[in-house]
Coordinates of C-alpha atoms in Angstrom, one line a residue:
Chain M
M1 CA -25.7 -19.8 17.5
T2 CA -22.1 -18.4 17.5
A3 CA -20.0 -19.9 14.6
P4 CA -17.1 -21.6 15.9
A5 CA -13.7 -20.3 16.6
L6 CA -11.0 -21.3 14.4
L7 CA -8.6 -18.9 15.4
T8 CA -7.5 -17.7 19.1
V9 CA -4.8 -15.2 19.9
D10 CA -4.0 -14.3 23.3
G11 CA -1.7 -11.9 24.5
L12 CA 0.6 -12.0 21.5
T13 CA 3.5 -10.1 21.9
V14 CA 6.3 -9.8 19.6
R15 CA 9.5 -7.8 20.1
F16 CA 12.8 -7.6 17.8
R17 CA 16.4 -7.2 19.1
L18 CA 18.5 -5.2 17.6
R19 CA 21.5 -4.2 17.8
D20 CA 21.2 -0.9 20.3
A21 CA 17.1 -1.1 20.6
V22 CA 14.2 -3.2 20.9
V23 CA 11.2 -3.0 18.5
H24 CA 7.9 -3.2 20.1
A25 CA 6.5 -4.7 16.9
V26 CA 3.0 -6.3 18.8
T27 CA 1.7 -5.8 22.6
D28 CA -0.4 -8.2 24.1
L29 CA -3.0 -8.6 21.1
S30 CA -6.2 -10.9 21.9
L31 CA -8.3 -11.9 19.3
T32 CA -10.8 -14.4 17.6
L33 CA -11.7 -15.3 14.4
R34 CA -14.6 -17.7 13.9
S35 CA -16.0 -19.3 11.0
G36 CA -17.5 -17.1 8.3
E37 CA -15.8 -13.9 9.8
L38 CA -13.7 -11.4 7.9
L39 CA -11.6 -9.7 10.2
A40 CA -9.8 -6.5 8.9
V41 CA -6.9 -5.3 10.6
V42 CA -6.0 -1.7 9.9
G43 CA -3.3 0.9 11.0
E44 CA -0.5 3.2 9.4
S45 CA 2.3 1.7 7.8
G46 CA 4.4 0.0 10.3
C47 CA 2.0 0.0 13.2
G48 CA 3.1 -3.8 13.3
K49 CA 0.4 -5.2 11.0
S50 CA 2.4 -7.4 8.7
V51 CA 4.2 -8.8 12.0
L52 CA 1.2 -10.2 13.1
A53 CA 0.3 -12.1 10.1
H54 CA 4.2 -13.6 9.8
A55 CA 3.9 -14.4 13.8
L56 CA 0.8 -16.5 13.1
L57 CA 3.1 -18.5 10.5
G58 CA 6.1 -18.6 11.9
L59 CA 8.0 -16.6 9.8
L60 CA 9.6 -14.4 11.7
P61 CA 13.7 -13.8 11.4
R62 CA 15.6 -15.2 14.4
N63 CA 16.0 -11.9 16.2
A64 CA 12.2 -12.0 17.0
T65 CA 11.0 -12.8 20.4
V66 CA 7.3 -14.0 20.1
T67 CA 4.8 -14.6 23.6
G68 CA 1.4 -15.5 24.4
Q69 CA -0.8 -17.8 22.5
A70 CA -2.1 -18.2 19.1
R71 CA -4.5 -21.8 18.5
L72 CA -5.6 -23.1 15.5
H73 CA -8.9 -25.1 15.8
A74 CA -9.2 -26.4 12.2
P75 CA -12.5 -28.6 11.9
G76 CA -11.8 -32.3 12.3
R77 CA -7.9 -31.7 13.3
D78 CA -5.9 -31.4 16.4
E79 CA -5.7 -28.2 17.6
V80 CA -2.4 -26.3 17.0
D81 CA -0.4 -24.3 19.1
L82 CA 1.1 -21.6 16.3
I83 CA 3.5 -20.2 19.1
G84 CA 4.9 -23.4 20.4
A85 CA 4.8 -25.7 17.2
G86 CA 8.0 -26.5 15.6
E87 CA 9.3 -25.9 11.9
R88 CA 8.6 -29.0 10.6
H89 CA 5.0 -29.1 12.2
L90 CA 4.4 -25.7 10.8
A91 CA 5.9 -26.5 7.4
R92 CA 3.8 -30.1 7.1
H93 CA 0.9 -29.4 8.3
V94 CA 0.0 -25.6 9.1
R95 CA 1.3 -23.4 6.3
G96 CA -0.6 -23.6 3.6
R97 CA -3.2 -26.2 5.0
G98 CA -4.3 -25.0 8.2
V99 CA -3.8 -21.0 7.4
G100 CA -3.0 -19.8 3.8
L101 CA -1.2 -16.5 2.8
V102 CA -2.0 -14.2 0.2
P103 CA 1.1 -12.4 0.1
Q104 CA 2.1 -8.7 0.0
S105 CA 4.1 -8.6 -2.9
P106 CA 3.3 -11.5 -5.3
A107 CA 6.2 -10.4 -7.7
T108 CA 8.4 -11.7 -4.7
A109 CA 6.4 -14.5 -3.5
L110 CA 6.3 -16.4 -6.9
T111 CA 9.0 -18.4 -7.9
P112 CA 10.4 -17.0 -11.0
V113 CA 11.2 -20.5 -13.2
R114 CA 8.1 -21.9 -12.8
T115 CA 4.6 -21.1 -14.9
G116 CA 1.9 -20.6 -13.0
R117 CA 0.3 -23.5 -14.1
K118 CA 3.3 -25.5 -12.7
L119 CA 3.1 -23.8 -9.7
L120 CA -0.6 -24.5 -8.9
E121 CA -0.3 -27.9 -10.1
E122 CA 2.3 -28.3 -7.8
T123 CA 0.6 -27.2 -4.9
L124 CA -2.5 -28.8 -5.8
R125 CA -0.5 -32.1 -6.0
A126 CA 1.3 -31.6 -2.6
H127 CA -2.5 -31.4 -1.2
G128 CA -4.0 -34.6 -2.6
H129 CA -4.9 -33.7 -6.0
T130 CA -3.3 -37.1 -8.2
R131 CA -1.7 -36.0 -11.4
R132 CA -4.4 -37.1 -13.5
D133 CA -6.7 -34.4 -12.1
A134 CA -4.7 -31.7 -11.0
P135 CA -4.5 -29.6 -14.2
A136 CA -8.8 -29.9 -14.2
A137 CA -8.5 -28.3 -10.8
A138 CA -5.8 -25.9 -11.4
D139 CA -8.0 -24.5 -14.5
R140 CA -10.8 -24.1 -12.0
I141 CA -9.3 -22.4 -9.3
A142 CA -8.0 -20.2 -12.1
A143 CA -11.0 -19.2 -13.2
D144 CA -12.2 -18.7 -9.4
V145 CA -9.9 -16.1 -9.1
G146 CA -10.2 -14.5 -13.0
L147 CA -7.1 -16.0 -14.8
D148 CA -7.2 -17.3 -18.1
A149 CA -5.8 -20.7 -19.1
A150 CA -3.6 -18.5 -21.1
D151 CA -2.2 -16.6 -18.4
L152 CA -1.7 -20.0 -16.6
N153 CA 0.7 -20.5 -19.2
R154 CA 2.8 -17.4 -18.0
Y155 CA 6.0 -17.4 -15.9
P156 CA 5.9 -14.5 -13.5
H157 CA 7.7 -12.2 -14.6
E158 CA 5.2 -12.4 -18.0
L159 CA 2.3 -11.3 -15.4
S160 CA 1.1 -7.7 -14.9
G161 CA 0.8 -6.9 -11.1
G162 CA -3.1 -8.2 -11.0
M163 CA -2.4 -11.0 -12.8
A164 CA 0.8 -12.4 -10.2
Q165 CA -1.6 -11.2 -7.6
R166 CA -4.1 -13.5 -9.0
L167 CA -1.9 -16.3 -9.1
A168 CA -0.8 -15.6 -5.5
T169 CA -4.7 -15.6 -4.4
A170 CA -5.1 -18.7 -6.6
L171 CA -2.3 -21.0 -4.8
A172 CA -3.3 -19.3 -0.9
L173 CA -6.8 -21.1 -2.1
A174 CA -6.0 -23.9 -3.8
P175 CA -5.3 -26.5 -0.6
D176 CA -8.5 -25.0 1.0
P177 CA -7.3 -23.7 4.4
P178 CA -9.9 -22.9 7.1
V179 CA -7.7 -20.1 7.7
L180 CA -6.5 -17.3 5.2
L181 CA -4.2 -14.3 6.0
A182 CA -4.2 -11.8 3.4
D183 CA -1.3 -9.5 3.8
E184 CA -2.0 -6.4 1.9
P185 CA -3.4 -8.4 -1.1
T186 CA -4.8 -5.5 -3.1
T187 CA -1.7 -2.8 -3.1
G188 CA -1.2 -1.8 -6.1
L189 CA -4.4 -3.1 -8.0
D190 CA -6.7 -1.1 -9.9
R191 CA -10.0 -0.7 -8.2
P192 CA -11.9 -3.4 -10.2
L193 CA -9.2 -5.7 -9.4
V194 CA -8.9 -4.5 -6.1
D195 CA -12.9 -5.4 -5.5
H196 CA -12.6 -8.1 -7.6
T197 CA -9.7 -9.9 -4.9
L198 CA -11.7 -8.8 -1.9
D199 CA -14.7 -10.1 -3.5
L200 CA -12.9 -13.4 -3.8
L201 CA -12.0 -13.3 0.1
R202 CA -15.3 -12.8 1.2
R203 CA -16.9 -15.6 -0.5
R204 CA -14.4 -17.5 1.1
C205 CA -16.0 -16.4 4.3
D206 CA -19.2 -17.6 3.2
T207 CA -18.4 -20.9 2.5
G208 CA -16.9 -20.8 6.3
A209 CA -13.4 -20.0 6.3
A210 CA -11.9 -17.3 8.2
V211 CA -10.0 -14.4 7.1
L212 CA -7.9 -12.2 8.5
L213 CA -7.2 -8.8 6.3
I214 CA -4.6 -7.0 6.6
T215 CA -4.6 -3.5 5.0
H216 CA -3.9 0.0 5.0
D217 CA -7.2 0.6 2.9
L218 CA -10.0 1.8 4.8
A219 CA -12.4 1.6 1.8
A220 CA -11.0 -2.2 1.5
A221 CA -12.1 -2.7 4.5
R222 CA -15.5 -1.0 4.3
R223 CA -16.5 -3.5 1.5
V224 CA -15.6 -6.6 2.8
A225 CA -15.3 -6.5 6.4
D226 CA -17.5 -8.1 9.6
T227 CA -15.3 -6.7 12.3
V228 CA -12.5 -4.0 12.2
A229 CA -9.5 -3.8 14.4
V230 CA -7.6 -0.7 14.5
M231 CA -4.1 -0.7 15.3
Y232 CA -1.7 2.0 16.6
A233 CA 1.9 1.8 17.9
S234 CA 1.5 -2.3 18.2
R235 CA -1.4 -2.4 20.2
I236 CA -5.1 -3.3 19.2
V237 CA -6.4 0.3 20.2
E238 CA -10.3 -0.4 18.9
H239 CA -11.7 -3.5 17.4
R240 CA -15.8 -3.6 16.6
P241 CA -18.4 -4.3 13.7
A242 CA -17.0 -2.4 10.8
E243 CA -20.6 -0.4 10.3
A244 CA -20.5 0.5 13.4
L245 CA -16.4 1.4 13.7
F246 CA -17.1 3.4 10.0
D247 CA -20.1 5.3 11.6
G248 CA -19.0 6.1 15.1
P249 CA -15.8 5.2 16.0
A250 CA -14.7 5.6 19.5
H251 CA -11.1 5.9 19.7
P252 CA -9.8 9.3 19.0
Y253 CA -7.0 7.4 16.6
T254 CA -9.5 5.5 14.8
A255 CA -11.8 9.0 14.4
G256 CA -8.9 10.5 13.0
L257 CA -8.0 8.2 10.2
L258 CA -11.6 8.2 9.2
D259 CA -11.2 12.2 8.9
A260 CA -8.3 11.5 6.7
L261 CA -10.3 9.4 3.9
P262 CA -10.5 11.8 0.6
D263 CA -14.5 11.5 0.6
R264 CA -14.2 12.5 4.0
A265 CA -12.5 15.9 6.0
F266 CA -8.6 14.7 4.0
T267 CA -7.1 16.1 6.8
P268 CA -4.1 14.1 8.1
V269 CA -3.9 12.7 11.7
P270 CA -1.9 15.9 13.4
G271 CA 2.1 15.0 14.1
H272 CA 3.5 11.5 13.5
P273 CA 3.4 7.8 14.7
P274 CA 5.6 7.4 17.6
S275 CA 9.0 4.9 16.7
L276 CA 8.0 1.4 18.1
T277 CA 12.0 1.6 19.7
D278 CA 10.5 3.9 21.9
L279 CA 7.4 3.8 23.2
P280 CA 5.5 6.1 25.9
G281 CA 4.6 4.2 28.7
G282 CA 1.2 5.5 28.8
C283 CA -1.5 5.8 25.9
A284 CA 0.7 5.8 22.9
F285 CA -1.5 8.1 21.0
A286 CA -1.8 10.8 23.5
P287 CA 1.2 13.6 22.1
R288 CA -1.0 13.5 18.9
C289 CA -4.8 13.7 20.4
A290 CA -6.6 16.7 21.0
R291 CA -8.2 14.9 23.9
A292 CA -5.6 14.0 26.1
T293 CA -5.4 14.5 29.6
D294 CA -2.9 13.8 32.6
T295 CA -4.9 10.2 32.8
C296 CA -3.4 9.5 29.8
D297 CA 0.1 9.0 31.2
R298 CA -1.5 5.8 32.1
L299 CA -1.6 2.7 29.6
P300 CA -5.6 2.6 29.0
R301 CA -6.8 -1.1 28.7
L302 CA -8.7 -2.5 25.8
A303 CA -12.1 -2.7 27.5
A304 CA -15.3 -4.0 26.2
D305 CA -17.5 -0.7 24.9
G306 CA -20.9 -1.2 23.1
A307 CA -20.5 -4.3 20.8
G308 CA -16.7 -3.9 20.2
R309 CA -13.6 -3.2 22.5
V310 CA -11.6 0.4 22.5
A311 CA -8.6 1.5 24.7
C312 CA -9.1 4.9 25.2
H313 CA -9.5 6.8 28.6
H314 CA -11.8 9.4 26.8
P315 CA -13.5 7.8 24.0
L316 CA -15.6 9.9 21.6
R317 CA -18.6 7.9 22.2
E318 CA -19.5 6.8 26.1
E319 CA -21.2 3.8 25.7
V320 CA -22.9 3.1 29.1
P321 CA -21.3 -0.3 30.4
A322 CA -24.3 -3.2 31.1
Chain Q
M1 CA -4.1 -5.4 -34.5
T2 CA -4.1 -1.7 -33.0
I3 CA -7.8 -0.7 -32.4
T4 CA -7.3 2.9 -33.3
V5 CA -8.9 5.0 -30.8
P6 CA -7.3 8.4 -31.4
G7 CA -6.2 9.0 -28.4
A8 CA -7.2 12.6 -28.6
T9 CA -8.5 12.8 -25.1
D10 CA -7.5 16.0 -23.3
T11 CA -10.4 18.9 -24.6
A12 CA -8.5 21.3 -22.8
A13 CA -5.9 21.3 -25.5
P14 CA -7.8 22.3 -28.3
G15 CA -5.3 22.2 -31.4
G16 CA -1.8 23.6 -31.1
A17 CA 0.4 24.4 -28.5
P18 CA -1.2 26.7 -25.5
A19 CA 1.1 29.1 -24.2
G20 CA 2.0 28.3 -20.6
G21 CA 1.9 24.4 -19.1
L22 CA 3.4 20.8 -19.9
A23 CA 1.7 19.3 -22.7
A24 CA 2.2 15.7 -24.5
H25 CA 1.3 16.3 -28.6
Q26 CA 0.2 13.3 -30.6
V27 CA 2.4 11.2 -28.2
S28 CA 2.6 7.5 -29.5
V29 CA 4.6 4.7 -27.3
A30 CA 5.0 1.3 -28.3
Y31 CA 6.8 -1.3 -26.4
G32 CA 8.0 -3.9 -28.5
G33 CA 5.3 -3.9 -30.9
Q34 CA 2.7 -3.7 -28.6
R35 CA 1.1 0.2 -28.9
V36 CA 0.4 1.7 -25.5
L37 CA 0.0 5.2 -26.3
D38 CA -1.6 6.0 -29.7
R39 CA -1.4 10.1 -30.6
V40 CA -2.2 11.3 -27.0
D41 CA -2.6 14.8 -26.0
L42 CA -2.8 15.8 -22.6
H43 CA -2.1 19.5 -21.0
I44 CA -1.2 20.4 -17.7
A45 CA -1.5 24.2 -16.9
P46 CA 0.3 26.2 -14.3
G47 CA -1.8 25.8 -11.1
E48 CA -4.0 23.3 -12.0
T49 CA -4.3 19.8 -11.2
V50 CA -5.3 17.1 -13.7
G51 CA -6.2 13.8 -12.7
L52 CA -5.3 11.1 -15.4
R53 CA -7.6 8.3 -15.3
G54 CA -7.3 4.8 -16.8
P55 CA -7.9 0.8 -16.6
S56 CA -4.6 -0.9 -15.9
G57 CA -2.5 -1.0 -18.9
S58 CA -3.9 2.1 -20.8
G59 CA -0.4 3.5 -20.5
K60 CA -0.9 5.9 -17.8
S61 CA 2.6 5.6 -16.1
T62 CA 4.2 5.5 -19.9
L63 CA 2.5 8.9 -20.1
A64 CA 4.1 9.8 -17.2
R65 CA 7.2 9.2 -17.9
V66 CA 7.3 10.9 -21.3
L67 CA 6.0 14.3 -19.4
A68 CA 8.3 13.5 -16.9
L69 CA 11.1 13.7 -20.1
L70 CA 12.5 10.3 -19.0
H71 CA 11.2 8.3 -21.8
A72 CA 11.3 9.4 -25.9
P73 CA 8.1 8.9 -27.7
D74 CA 7.9 7.0 -30.9
S75 CA 6.4 10.1 -32.4
G76 CA 5.0 13.0 -30.9
H77 CA 6.7 15.7 -28.8
V78 CA 6.4 17.3 -25.3
T79 CA 6.7 20.9 -25.0
I80 CA 7.2 23.2 -21.7
D81 CA 5.3 26.8 -22.1
G82 CA 5.1 26.2 -25.8
Q83 CA 8.7 25.4 -26.6
P84 CA 9.3 21.8 -28.0
L85 CA 11.8 19.4 -26.4
G86 CA 14.2 17.4 -28.3
G87 CA 15.4 14.7 -26.7
V88 CA 15.0 13.2 -22.9
R89 CA 17.4 12.8 -19.4
H90 CA 20.6 14.3 -19.8
R91 CA 20.1 15.3 -23.1
L92 CA 17.9 18.2 -21.9
P93 CA 19.8 21.4 -19.9
A94 CA 19.5 21.0 -16.0
A95 CA 17.3 24.1 -16.2
L96 CA 14.9 22.7 -18.1
R97 CA 14.8 19.1 -16.7
T98 CA 14.3 19.8 -13.1
R99 CA 11.0 21.9 -14.0
V100 CA 9.8 18.4 -14.2
A101 CA 9.2 16.3 -11.2
V102 CA 7.9 13.2 -10.4
L103 CA 6.9 11.2 -7.7
F104 CA 6.3 7.5 -8.0
Q105 CA 4.8 4.5 -6.5
S106 CA 6.8 2.6 -4.6
P107 CA 9.7 5.0 -2.7
R108 CA 11.4 1.8 -2.0
A109 CA 12.1 1.2 -5.8
A110 CA 13.0 4.9 -5.9
T111 CA 15.5 5.2 -3.5
D112 CA 19.2 4.3 -3.5
P113 CA 19.3 1.9 -0.3
R114 CA 22.8 2.8 0.7
L115 CA 21.7 6.5 1.1
S116 CA 20.7 8.3 4.0
L117 CA 17.1 9.9 3.8
A118 CA 19.0 13.4 3.9
D119 CA 21.0 12.7 0.9
I120 CA 18.5 11.4 -1.4
V121 CA 16.4 14.1 -0.7
A122 CA 19.8 16.4 -1.5
E123 CA 20.7 14.3 -4.4
P124 CA 19.3 16.4 -7.0
L125 CA 20.8 19.4 -5.7
R126 CA 24.2 17.5 -5.7
A127 CA 23.5 16.5 -9.1
T128 CA 23.0 19.8 -10.7
G129 CA 26.5 20.9 -9.3
T130 CA 24.8 22.9 -5.9
P131 CA 27.6 23.1 -3.4
R132 CA 27.0 20.6 -0.4
E133 CA 26.4 22.8 2.7
Q134 CA 23.8 24.6 0.5
A135 CA 22.2 21.4 -0.6
A136 CA 21.7 20.1 2.8
A137 CA 20.4 23.4 4.3
R138 CA 17.7 23.0 1.3
A139 CA 17.1 19.7 1.8
A140 CA 16.6 20.3 5.5
E141 CA 14.1 22.7 4.8
L142 CA 12.3 20.8 2.3
A143 CA 12.2 17.1 4.8
D144 CA 10.6 19.5 7.3
L145 CA 7.9 20.8 4.6
A146 CA 7.5 17.2 3.9
G147 CA 6.8 15.9 7.5
L148 CA 10.1 14.4 8.4
T149 CA 11.8 15.0 11.4
P150 CA 15.3 15.5 12.1
D151 CA 16.1 12.1 13.5
L152 CA 14.8 10.2 10.4
L153 CA 17.2 12.1 8.1
T154 CA 20.8 9.9 9.6
R155 CA 18.4 6.7 8.6
R156 CA 18.8 5.0 5.3
P157 CA 15.3 3.6 3.8
H158 CA 15.4 0.4 5.4
A159 CA 15.1 1.8 8.8
V160 CA 12.4 3.6 7.7
S161 CA 8.4 3.2 6.7
D162 CA 7.0 3.1 3.2
G163 CA 5.0 6.7 4.5
Q164 CA 8.4 8.0 5.6
L165 CA 10.1 7.1 2.8
Q166 CA 7.5 8.6 0.1
R167 CA 7.9 11.8 2.3
A168 CA 11.5 12.1 1.8
C169 CA 10.9 11.2 -2.3
L170 CA 8.1 14.0 -2.0
A171 CA 11.1 16.5 -0.6
R172 CA 13.4 15.1 -3.3
A173 CA 10.6 16.1 -5.9
L174 CA 10.5 19.4 -4.6
V175 CA 13.9 20.3 -4.0
H176 CA 14.2 22.0 -7.5
R177 CA 10.9 23.7 -7.2
P178 CA 9.5 22.4 -10.0
D179 CA 6.7 23.7 -12.3
Y180 CA 5.2 21.0 -12.7
L181 CA 5.1 17.9 -10.4
L182 CA 3.4 14.2 -11.5
C183 CA 2.4 12.0 -9.0
D184 CA 1.9 8.3 -10.8
E185 CA 0.1 6.3 -7.9
A186 CA 2.0 8.1 -5.3
T187 CA 0.2 7.5 -2.7
A188 CA -1.5 4.3 -2.9
M189 CA 0.4 2.2 -0.4
L190 CA 0.1 5.3 1.9
D191 CA -2.4 4.8 5.3
A192 CA -5.2 7.3 5.0
S193 CA -3.4 9.7 7.3
T194 CA -0.1 9.9 5.2
Q195 CA -2.0 9.9 1.8
A196 CA -3.7 13.2 3.1
H197 CA -0.7 14.5 4.4
V198 CA 1.1 14.3 1.1
A199 CA -1.7 15.7 -0.8
A200 CA -1.8 18.5 1.9
V201 CA 2.1 19.5 1.5
I202 CA 1.2 19.2 -2.3
G203 CA -1.5 21.6 -2.4
D204 CA 0.5 23.9 -0.4
Y205 CA 3.6 23.6 -2.8
Q206 CA 1.7 24.1 -5.6
R207 CA -0.4 27.1 -4.1
R208 CA 2.6 29.0 -3.4
Q209 CA 4.8 28.2 -6.4
G210 CA 1.7 28.3 -8.9
A211 CA 2.9 24.7 -10.2
G212 CA 0.6 22.2 -12.3
V213 CA 0.1 19.0 -10.9
L214 CA -0.6 15.8 -12.6
V215 CA -2.1 13.0 -10.6
I216 CA -2.8 9.2 -11.5
T217 CA -4.9 7.4 -9.2
H218 CA -7.2 4.5 -9.5
D219 CA -9.2 5.5 -6.2
P220 CA -12.0 7.3 -7.6
A221 CA -12.9 9.3 -4.2
L222 CA -9.1 10.2 -3.9
M223 CA -9.4 11.3 -7.6
A224 CA -12.8 13.5 -7.2
R225 CA -11.4 14.9 -4.3
W226 CA -8.0 16.1 -5.7
A227 CA -8.1 16.9 -9.0
T228 CA -9.6 19.8 -10.6
R229 CA -9.9 18.1 -14.1
V230 CA -9.9 14.5 -14.8
V231 CA -8.7 13.3 -18.0
D232 CA -9.4 9.9 -19.3
L233 CA -6.9 7.7 -21.3
P234 CA -8.4 4.8 -23.5
T235 CA -6.8 1.7 -23.7
A236 CA -4.7 2.1 -26.8

């Protein structure tokens, strides 16, 4: 009954070498993304969320070292090892076709010297459409994302932030990839546009794709996600179905983040997130945690907890292990 | 082509100039023939938090720039405590223009990448002739208030997160003890915890200083929580 897995990530670890330090950007991250699933990865800025998306697309800078596994199982195609595959293979078979990216900043992701229509038709032709049927397909996709034909004929600098975001989304959807990564796709949009963009991603899932939504916006995650993974200091600290996470968080950090929401307590998590170049050996959240004890000097394992996973020695909701 | 929705949106500013506060009077702005503000009134009294709401492109940011004395309106004018201001930016004496501070949405676009965070915070003081040491001391005090640890102050923008950089921008905005603080989507790109922290720092400052605050946000929950009064800006 379980939907097929489209993306499996196992023990993914990303390090950046700097002149005098090592940045622990992603540590031992494992997750499975199934057909029809929308997984939101949430966390404070600088916790490693975006690096995850870039690692899966092989878009990290040269000073990055990636270990662990990430496999794409696109239906009807050969399995691809996203970490081991060479640049040539990624460029020809994976980016766009296998794994689409809705970028964080459309203003910098769009080619400034082409109109939206040119960009979209070019993408469609690279993915099997003929010169003759590309214009109609472009109109259809543009209408899907809420761009009208007149807007499509503009250059990126003539578009508002919201329109540019819709164009970038249309470009990601055009090749119909089984897995879609959306990296902060709603930053800077107003609420109706945020909802529109999220609903587009949701509809994508409902037709069998899988979406990894990277966001700092908990309300966005709540609106569309099936499951939510909370990242803190490069690790997943909690991962469970969205409703369970919002109603009964187990990790004190998740609880703290939820309490910071303006429609909840509106109080910040005390203290500051640790620097990724200098992480403690034990639980990275312990210095900010009211429940911390000596036990927290040991690193908590991300272990099964009810319908999800949590990495905490003192979770808020003790589930009896089955 | 202009649909003339009379822009008088602010019911708390009934005719004439209220004695205290930062106010826009019948302000109109057009960019190349495109009217974005049409005879808009807005009044921010000392101590209150006014929320400004409106669809994308309704001129919220433009109105904030006019109130921040950064953009001269095509018609209409801005008053502080009933005194009309003739001119914008450096046309105004420092004592006047430093009474209004702004916090923008993108801290990256609002900071000089060559400066350390300490210099970014101290910049407005140095620009008005405060001696270097005095400026540094005041900057350190505000950085602490905004929740920046001393190790971050020596870094430049590329080496800190958006949340940390926005805290530096907040410290910079408060460095002249402004009477009015305008927040244009200032927390939109921040995570929930940093957003709550920034709002709390602003709230504390406001209580201590009796400052008036303008909050522009698309987030209805944040608006409901933060603003004591909400003004709707119709599309011009």
